[in-house]
Short mmCIF file of C-alpha atoms and ligand atoms in Angstrom, two decimals:
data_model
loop_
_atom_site.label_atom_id
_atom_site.label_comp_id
_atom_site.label_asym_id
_atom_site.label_seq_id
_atom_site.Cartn_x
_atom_site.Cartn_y
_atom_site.Cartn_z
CA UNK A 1 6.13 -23.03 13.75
CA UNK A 2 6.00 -19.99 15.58
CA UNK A 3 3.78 -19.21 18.80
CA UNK A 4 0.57 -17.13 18.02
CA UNK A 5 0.76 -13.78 18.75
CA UNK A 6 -3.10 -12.18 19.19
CA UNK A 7 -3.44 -9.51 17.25
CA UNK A 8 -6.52 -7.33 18.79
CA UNK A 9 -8.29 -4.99 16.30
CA UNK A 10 -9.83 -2.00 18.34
CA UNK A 11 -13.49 -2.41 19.18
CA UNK A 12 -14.41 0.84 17.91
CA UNK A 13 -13.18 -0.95 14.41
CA UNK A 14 -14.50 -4.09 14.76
CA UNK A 15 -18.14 -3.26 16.28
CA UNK A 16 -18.34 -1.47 12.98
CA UNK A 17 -17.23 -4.26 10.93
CA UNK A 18 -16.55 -7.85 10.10
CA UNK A 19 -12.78 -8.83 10.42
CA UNK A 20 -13.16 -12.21 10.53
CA UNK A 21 -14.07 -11.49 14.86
CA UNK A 22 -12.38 -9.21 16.71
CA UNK A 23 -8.57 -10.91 16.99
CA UNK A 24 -6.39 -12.49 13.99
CA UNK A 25 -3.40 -14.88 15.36
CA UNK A 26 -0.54 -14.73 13.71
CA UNK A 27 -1.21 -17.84 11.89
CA UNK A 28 -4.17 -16.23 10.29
CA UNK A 29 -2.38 -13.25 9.84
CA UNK A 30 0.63 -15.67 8.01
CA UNK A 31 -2.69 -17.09 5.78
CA UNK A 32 -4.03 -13.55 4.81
CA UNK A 33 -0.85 -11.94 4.61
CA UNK A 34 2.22 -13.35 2.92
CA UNK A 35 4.70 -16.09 4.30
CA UNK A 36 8.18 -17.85 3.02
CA UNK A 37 6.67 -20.91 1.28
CA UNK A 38 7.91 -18.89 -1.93
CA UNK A 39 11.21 -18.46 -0.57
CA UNK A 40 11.18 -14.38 -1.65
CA UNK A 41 9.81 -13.23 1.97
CA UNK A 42 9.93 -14.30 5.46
CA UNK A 43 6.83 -13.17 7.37
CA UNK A 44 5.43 -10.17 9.77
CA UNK A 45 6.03 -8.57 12.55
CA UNK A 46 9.69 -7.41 12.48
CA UNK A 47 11.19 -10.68 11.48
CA UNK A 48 12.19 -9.85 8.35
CA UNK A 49 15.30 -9.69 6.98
CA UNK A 50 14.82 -6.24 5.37
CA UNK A 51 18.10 -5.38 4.28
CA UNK A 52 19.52 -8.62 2.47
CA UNK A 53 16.65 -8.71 0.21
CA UNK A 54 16.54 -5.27 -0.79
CA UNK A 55 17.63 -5.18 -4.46
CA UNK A 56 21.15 -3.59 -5.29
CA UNK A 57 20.69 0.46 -5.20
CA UNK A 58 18.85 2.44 -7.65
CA UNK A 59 19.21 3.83 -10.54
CA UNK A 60 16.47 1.18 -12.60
CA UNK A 61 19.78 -1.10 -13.24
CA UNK A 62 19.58 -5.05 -13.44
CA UNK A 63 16.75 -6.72 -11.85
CA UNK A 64 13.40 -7.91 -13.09
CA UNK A 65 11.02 -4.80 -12.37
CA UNK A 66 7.58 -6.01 -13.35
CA UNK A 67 5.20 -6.17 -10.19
CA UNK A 68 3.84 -9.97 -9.26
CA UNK A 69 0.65 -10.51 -7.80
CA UNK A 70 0.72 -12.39 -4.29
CA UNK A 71 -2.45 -14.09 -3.79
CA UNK A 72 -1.00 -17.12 -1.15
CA UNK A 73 -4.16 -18.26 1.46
CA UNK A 74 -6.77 -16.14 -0.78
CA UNK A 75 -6.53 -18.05 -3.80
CA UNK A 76 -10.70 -18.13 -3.37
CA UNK A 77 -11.45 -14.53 -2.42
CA UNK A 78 -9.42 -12.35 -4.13
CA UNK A 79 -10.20 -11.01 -7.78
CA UNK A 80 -6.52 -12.13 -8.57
CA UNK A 81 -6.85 -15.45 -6.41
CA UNK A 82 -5.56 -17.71 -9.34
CA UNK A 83 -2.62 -15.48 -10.67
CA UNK A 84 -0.13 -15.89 -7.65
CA UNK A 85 3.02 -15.05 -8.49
CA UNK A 86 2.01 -13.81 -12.34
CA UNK A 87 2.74 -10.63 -13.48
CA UNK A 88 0.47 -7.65 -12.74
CA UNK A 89 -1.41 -5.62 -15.79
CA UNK A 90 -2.81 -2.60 -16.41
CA UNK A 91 -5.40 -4.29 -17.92
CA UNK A 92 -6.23 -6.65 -15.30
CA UNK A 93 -7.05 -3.68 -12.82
CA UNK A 94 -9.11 -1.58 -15.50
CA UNK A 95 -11.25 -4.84 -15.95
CA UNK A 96 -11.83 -5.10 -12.41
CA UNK A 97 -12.40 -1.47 -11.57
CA UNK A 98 -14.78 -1.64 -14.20
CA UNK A 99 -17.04 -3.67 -11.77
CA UNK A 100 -16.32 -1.28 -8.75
CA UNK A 101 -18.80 1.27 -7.66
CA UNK A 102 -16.32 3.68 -7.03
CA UNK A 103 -13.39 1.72 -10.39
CA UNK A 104 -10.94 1.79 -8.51
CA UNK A 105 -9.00 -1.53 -8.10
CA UNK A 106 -6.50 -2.94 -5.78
CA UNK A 107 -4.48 -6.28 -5.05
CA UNK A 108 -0.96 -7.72 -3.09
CA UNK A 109 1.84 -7.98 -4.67
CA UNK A 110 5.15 -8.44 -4.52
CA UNK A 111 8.38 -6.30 -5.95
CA UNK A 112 11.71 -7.59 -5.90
CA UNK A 113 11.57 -9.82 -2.74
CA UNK A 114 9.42 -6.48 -1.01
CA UNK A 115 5.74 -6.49 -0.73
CA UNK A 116 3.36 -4.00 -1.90
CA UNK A 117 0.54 -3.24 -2.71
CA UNK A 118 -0.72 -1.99 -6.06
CA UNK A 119 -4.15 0.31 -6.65
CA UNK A 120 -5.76 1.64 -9.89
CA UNK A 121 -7.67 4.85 -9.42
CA UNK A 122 -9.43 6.28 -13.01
CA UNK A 123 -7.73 9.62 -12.37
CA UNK A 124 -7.62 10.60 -16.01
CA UNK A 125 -11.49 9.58 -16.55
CA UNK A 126 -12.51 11.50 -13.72
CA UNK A 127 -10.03 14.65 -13.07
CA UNK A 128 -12.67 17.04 -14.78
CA UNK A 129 -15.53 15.99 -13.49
CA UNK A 130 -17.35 17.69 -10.08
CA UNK A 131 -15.41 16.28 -7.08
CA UNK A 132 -17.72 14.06 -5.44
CA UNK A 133 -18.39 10.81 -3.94
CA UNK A 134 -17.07 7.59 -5.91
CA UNK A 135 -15.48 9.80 -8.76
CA UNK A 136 -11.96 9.28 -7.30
CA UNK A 137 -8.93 11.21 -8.60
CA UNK A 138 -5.80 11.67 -7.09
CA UNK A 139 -5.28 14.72 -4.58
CA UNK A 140 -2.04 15.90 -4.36
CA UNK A 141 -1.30 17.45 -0.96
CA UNK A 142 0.57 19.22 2.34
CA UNK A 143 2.82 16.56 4.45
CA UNK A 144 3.38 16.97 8.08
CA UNK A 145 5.62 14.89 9.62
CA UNK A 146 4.74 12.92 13.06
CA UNK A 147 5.20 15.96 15.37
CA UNK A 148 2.59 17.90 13.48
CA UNK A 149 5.92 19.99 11.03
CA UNK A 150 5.50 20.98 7.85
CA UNK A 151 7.10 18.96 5.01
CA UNK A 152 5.94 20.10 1.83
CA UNK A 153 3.88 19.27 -0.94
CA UNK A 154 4.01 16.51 -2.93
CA UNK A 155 4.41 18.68 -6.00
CA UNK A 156 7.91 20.15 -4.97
CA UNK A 157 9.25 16.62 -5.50
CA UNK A 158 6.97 15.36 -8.32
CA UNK A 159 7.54 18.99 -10.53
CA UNK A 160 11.56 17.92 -10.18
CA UNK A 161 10.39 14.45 -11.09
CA UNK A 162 7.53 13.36 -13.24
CA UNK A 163 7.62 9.84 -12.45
CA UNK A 164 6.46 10.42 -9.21
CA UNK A 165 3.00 11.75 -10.85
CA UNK A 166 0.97 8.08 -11.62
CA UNK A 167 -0.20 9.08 -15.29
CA UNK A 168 -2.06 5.13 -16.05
CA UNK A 169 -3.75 5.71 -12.68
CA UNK A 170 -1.57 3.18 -11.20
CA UNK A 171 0.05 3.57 -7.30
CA UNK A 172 2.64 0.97 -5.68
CA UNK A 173 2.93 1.40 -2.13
CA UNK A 174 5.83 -0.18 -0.77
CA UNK A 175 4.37 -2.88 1.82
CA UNK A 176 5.38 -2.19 5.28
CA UNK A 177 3.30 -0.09 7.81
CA UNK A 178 5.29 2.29 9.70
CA UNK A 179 3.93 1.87 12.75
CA UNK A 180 5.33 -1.50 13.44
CA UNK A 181 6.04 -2.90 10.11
CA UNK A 182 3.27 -5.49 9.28
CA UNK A 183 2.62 -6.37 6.35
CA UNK A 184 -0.81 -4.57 5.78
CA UNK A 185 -1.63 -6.76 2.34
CA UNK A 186 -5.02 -5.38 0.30
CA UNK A 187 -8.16 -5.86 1.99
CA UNK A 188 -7.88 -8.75 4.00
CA UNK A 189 -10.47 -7.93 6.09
CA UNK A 190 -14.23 -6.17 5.36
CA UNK A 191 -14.92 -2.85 7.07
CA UNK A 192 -15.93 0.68 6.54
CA UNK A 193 -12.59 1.59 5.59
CA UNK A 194 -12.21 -1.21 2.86
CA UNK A 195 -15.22 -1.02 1.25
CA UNK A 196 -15.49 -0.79 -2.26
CA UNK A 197 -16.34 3.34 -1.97
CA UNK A 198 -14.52 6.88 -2.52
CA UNK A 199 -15.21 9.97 -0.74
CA UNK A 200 -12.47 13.31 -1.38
CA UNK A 201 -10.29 14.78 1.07
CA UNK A 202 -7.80 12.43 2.19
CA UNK A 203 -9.69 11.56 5.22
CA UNK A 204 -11.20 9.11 7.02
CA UNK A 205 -14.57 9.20 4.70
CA UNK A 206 -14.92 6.44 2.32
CA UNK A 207 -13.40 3.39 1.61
CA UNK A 208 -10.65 1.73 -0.66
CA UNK A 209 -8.61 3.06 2.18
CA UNK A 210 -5.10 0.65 2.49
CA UNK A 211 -5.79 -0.93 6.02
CA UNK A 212 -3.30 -2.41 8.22
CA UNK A 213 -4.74 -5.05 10.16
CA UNK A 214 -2.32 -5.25 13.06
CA UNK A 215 -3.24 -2.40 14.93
CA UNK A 216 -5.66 -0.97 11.96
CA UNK A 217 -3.56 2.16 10.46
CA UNK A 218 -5.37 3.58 7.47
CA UNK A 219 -4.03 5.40 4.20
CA UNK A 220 -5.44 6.90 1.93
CA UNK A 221 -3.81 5.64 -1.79
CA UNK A 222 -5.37 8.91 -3.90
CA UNK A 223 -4.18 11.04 -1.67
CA UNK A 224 -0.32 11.86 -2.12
CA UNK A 225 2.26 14.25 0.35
CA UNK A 226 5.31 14.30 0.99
CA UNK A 227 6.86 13.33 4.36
CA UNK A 228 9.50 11.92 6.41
CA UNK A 229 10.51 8.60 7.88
CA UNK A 230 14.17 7.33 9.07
CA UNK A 231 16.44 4.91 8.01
CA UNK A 232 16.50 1.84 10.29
CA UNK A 233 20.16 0.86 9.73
CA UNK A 234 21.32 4.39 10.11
CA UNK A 235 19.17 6.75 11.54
CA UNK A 236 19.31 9.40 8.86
CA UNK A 237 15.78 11.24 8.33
CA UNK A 238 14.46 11.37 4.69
CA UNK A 239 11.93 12.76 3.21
CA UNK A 240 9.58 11.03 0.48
CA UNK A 241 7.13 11.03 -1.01
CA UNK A 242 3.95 8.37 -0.72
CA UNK A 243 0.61 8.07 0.63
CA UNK A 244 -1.42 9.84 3.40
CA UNK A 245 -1.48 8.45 6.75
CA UNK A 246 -5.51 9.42 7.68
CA UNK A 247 -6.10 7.17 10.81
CA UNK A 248 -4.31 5.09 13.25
CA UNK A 249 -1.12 4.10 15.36
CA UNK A 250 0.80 5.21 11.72
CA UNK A 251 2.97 8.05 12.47
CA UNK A 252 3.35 8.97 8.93
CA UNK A 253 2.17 7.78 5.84
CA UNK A 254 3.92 5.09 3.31
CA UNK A 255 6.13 5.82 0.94
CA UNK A 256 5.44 5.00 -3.37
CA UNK A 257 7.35 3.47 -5.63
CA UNK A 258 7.02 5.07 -9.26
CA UNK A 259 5.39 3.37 -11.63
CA UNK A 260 5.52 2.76 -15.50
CA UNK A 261 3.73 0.25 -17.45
CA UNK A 262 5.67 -1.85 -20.03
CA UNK A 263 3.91 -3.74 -22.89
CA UNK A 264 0.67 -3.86 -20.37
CA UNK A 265 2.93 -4.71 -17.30
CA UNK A 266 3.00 -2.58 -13.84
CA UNK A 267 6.55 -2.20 -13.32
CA UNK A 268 8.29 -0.45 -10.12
CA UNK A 269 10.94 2.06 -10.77
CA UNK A 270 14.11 1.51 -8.05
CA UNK A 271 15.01 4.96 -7.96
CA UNK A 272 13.66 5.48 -4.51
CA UNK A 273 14.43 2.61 -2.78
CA UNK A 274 16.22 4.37 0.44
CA UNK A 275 12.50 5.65 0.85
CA UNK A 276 11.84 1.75 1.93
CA UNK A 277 14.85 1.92 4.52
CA UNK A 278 12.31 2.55 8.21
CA UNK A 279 11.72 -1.55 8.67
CA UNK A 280 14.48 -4.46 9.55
S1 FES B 1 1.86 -2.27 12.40
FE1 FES B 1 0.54 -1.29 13.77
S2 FES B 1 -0.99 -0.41 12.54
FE2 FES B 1 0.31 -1.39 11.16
#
């Protein structure tokens, strides 16, 4: 067993919230978050082995691509507690989000040995309607990288692409925060910034935001840009394309990985995986 390493949320986050006091150790962070007891992930903070369990470059050859929930140490509080390692639906999150205020629905999961985490926003239910609070869409935007450049928008990559565009209202983000590469999970903790609310603009309004608990980053999963990250092993700058950064340590946002749904199951598309490449 490893020594506990305090992780301190900032007190302008936790006097506005309750997660679970004001520090997680790492032991609570292993409970919340995911571990190796399924032999498909060693935990946290840097220590994984990153590159070995990539799968084999892309191209959507070989490997099993549906998406697998990852419920380990919230088996009792999370709407997917008792499907641990089953395989996510559409269905599933169109249930839940049909008990949201704001339907959208989100959960942990895991994707060929990486972790992500998996949101349903009704974009096609709501795309005509007045843009407002808790009628979430998706909001395709302007990327600028951590220096404050220009990028682009996520539409130069998803008009060359369509399977960047999420047409079943379904988002993977890969797992990893790019600040320091914890493993943010899906609303492990309660705050403003995880509750079960919408508000447009890709900011810092509203809730369902993706929140890393470590150092508490926050994304935004409706709103998509493009931006740019580098590759751990070799330095090389890329750009992709993912979800907006809107608060935090983060320099940039997180990348996506495309999405189709086959026979009812959220699979992941490996087309992008150098996007995944900025963590050990
Ligand atoms: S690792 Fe620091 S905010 Fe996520």
């Amino acid at each position: 067993m490893g020594r506990d390493i305090e992780l301190k949320i900032p007190n302008e986050i936790s006097s506005k919230s309750n997660v679970l006091g004001s520090v997680i150790n790492r032991r609570d962070f292993i409970r919340y978050g995911f571990n190796a007891t399924a032999g498909v992930l060693v935990a946290t903070f840097g220590l994984i082995g990153f590159a070995s369990i990539l799968m084999p470059g892309g191209g959507g050859g070989g490997g099993d691509l549906a998406v697998k929930y990852w419920a380990k140490g919230r088996e009792d509080e999370a709407w997917y507690g008792s499907k641990h390692l089953q395989e996510m639906t559409l269905s599933d999150f169109t249930s839940e989000a049909s008990k949201s205020s704001a339907g959208m629905a989100g959960a942990s999961g895991i994707w060929n040995g990486v972790p992500v985490n998996v949101i349903y926003v009704p974009h096609n239910e709501n795309k005509s309607k007045a843009l407002e609070v808790n009628v979430p869409r998706y909001q395709f935007g302007e990327g600028v990288d951590a220096t404050g450049k220009y990028v682009g928008h996520f539409e130069d990559l998803s008009e060359t692409d369509s399977k960047l565009i999420p047409n079943d209202g379904i988002i993977i983000a890969f797992g990893r925060c790019p600040h320091l590469c914890c493993i943010p999970g899906w609303q492990l903790v309660s705050n403003n910034f995880t509750e079960d609310s919408w508000a447009p603009g890709g900011t810092e309004e509203g809730g369902n935001k993706l929140f890393c608990i470590c150092h508490s980053s926050r994304f935004d999963p409706t709103a998509l840009e493009l931006n740019t990250n580098r590759n751990r092993a070799n330095g090389q700058t890329f750009t992709f394309a993912g979800i907006k950064r809107v608060g935090g340590p983060a320099p940039v946002g997180i990348p996506m990985i495309p999405a189709q749904i086959n026979n009812g199951v959220i699979e992941g598309i490996t087309d992008y995986i150098d996007w995944l490449t900025y963590c050990d």
